[in-house]
Short mmCIF file of C-alpha atoms in Angstrom, two decimals:
data_model
loop_
_atom_site.label_atom_id
_atom_site.label_comp_id
_atom_site.label_asym_id
_atom_site.label_seq_id
_atom_site.Cartn_x
_atom_site.Cartn_y
_atom_site.Cartn_z
CA MET C 1 -53.56 -12.17 -28.17
CA ASN C 2 -55.11 -15.50 -29.03
CA PHE C 3 -51.81 -16.95 -30.28
CA LEU C 4 -50.47 -17.06 -26.70
CA LYS C 5 -53.28 -19.41 -25.62
CA VAL C 6 -52.77 -22.03 -28.34
CA LYS C 7 -50.74 -25.09 -27.36
CA THR C 8 -48.60 -27.07 -29.79
CA THR C 9 -46.08 -29.90 -29.68
CA TRP C 10 -42.51 -29.84 -30.96
CA SER C 11 -40.33 -32.71 -32.06
CA ASN C 12 -36.77 -32.93 -30.75
CA ALA C 13 -35.38 -31.84 -34.14
CA GLU C 14 -37.59 -28.76 -34.23
CA PHE C 15 -36.81 -27.90 -30.62
CA ALA C 16 -33.07 -28.10 -31.36
CA VAL C 17 -33.35 -25.00 -33.58
CA PHE C 18 -34.95 -23.13 -30.68
CA LYS C 19 -32.14 -24.25 -28.39
CA ILE C 20 -29.56 -22.97 -30.87
CA CYS C 21 -31.40 -19.66 -30.97
CA VAL C 22 -31.31 -19.30 -27.19
CA ALA C 23 -27.69 -20.45 -26.94
CA SER C 24 -26.54 -17.92 -29.52
CA ALA C 25 -28.42 -15.17 -27.69
CA TYR C 26 -26.57 -16.06 -24.50
CA ALA C 27 -23.31 -16.03 -26.44
CA LEU C 28 -24.10 -12.53 -27.68
CA VAL C 29 -24.69 -11.37 -24.12
CA GLY C 30 -21.41 -13.00 -23.18
CA ALA C 31 -19.66 -11.03 -25.92
CA TYR C 32 -19.28 -8.13 -23.55
CA PHE C 33 -17.33 -10.31 -21.14
CA HIS C 34 -15.19 -12.53 -23.33
CA ASN C 35 -12.77 -11.51 -26.07
CA PHE C 36 -13.13 -14.67 -28.18
CA ILE C 37 -16.86 -14.13 -28.74
CA ARG C 38 -16.34 -10.40 -29.16
CA GLU C 39 -13.92 -11.04 -32.02
CA ASN C 40 -16.42 -13.39 -33.71
CA TYR C 41 -19.69 -11.67 -32.88
CA VAL C 42 -20.72 -11.42 -36.56
CA ILE C 43 -20.77 -15.21 -36.86
CA VAL C 44 -22.71 -15.60 -33.61
CA LEU C 45 -25.13 -12.87 -34.66
CA ALA C 46 -25.70 -14.61 -38.01
CA ILE C 47 -26.41 -17.93 -36.26
CA PHE C 48 -28.83 -16.16 -33.92
CA ALA C 49 -30.67 -14.40 -36.76
CA ILE C 50 -30.99 -17.55 -38.86
CA SER C 51 -32.22 -19.62 -35.94
CA VAL C 52 -34.76 -16.96 -34.91
CA VAL C 53 -36.22 -16.87 -38.41
CA ALA C 54 -36.28 -20.68 -38.61
CA THR C 55 -37.99 -20.97 -35.22
CA ILE C 56 -40.65 -18.41 -36.12
CA LEU C 57 -41.33 -20.05 -39.48
CA MET C 58 -41.67 -23.51 -37.92
CA TRP C 59 -43.94 -22.12 -35.19
CA ARG C 60 -46.19 -20.39 -37.73
CA HIS C 61 -46.34 -23.54 -39.85
CA LYS C 62 -47.40 -25.59 -36.81
CA MET C 63 -50.00 -23.01 -35.82
CA LYS C 64 -51.57 -23.05 -39.29
CA LYS C 65 -51.46 -26.85 -39.41
CA GLU C 66 -53.35 -27.21 -36.11
CA ASN C 67 -56.09 -24.76 -37.05
#
C-alpha cells in the first residue's frame, strides 16, 4: 500500500471537487431523514458519482506527475 504513504498538494479549485463529493455523500445519508432530499436523491447521487470520479482522476494525475 505504497500509495497511502505518498504526500501531495491540492489547489483550492481541486479541493473544491473533493468537498462537493463529501457534501453530496452527507446529503445522501440525510436522505433517510428528510423528504426533500429523498425526492431528489437521483440528482444528489449523480453529483456524488461525478465528483468521486473527478476526485479520483485528479488524484491519480497528481500521483503520476510527482513520480
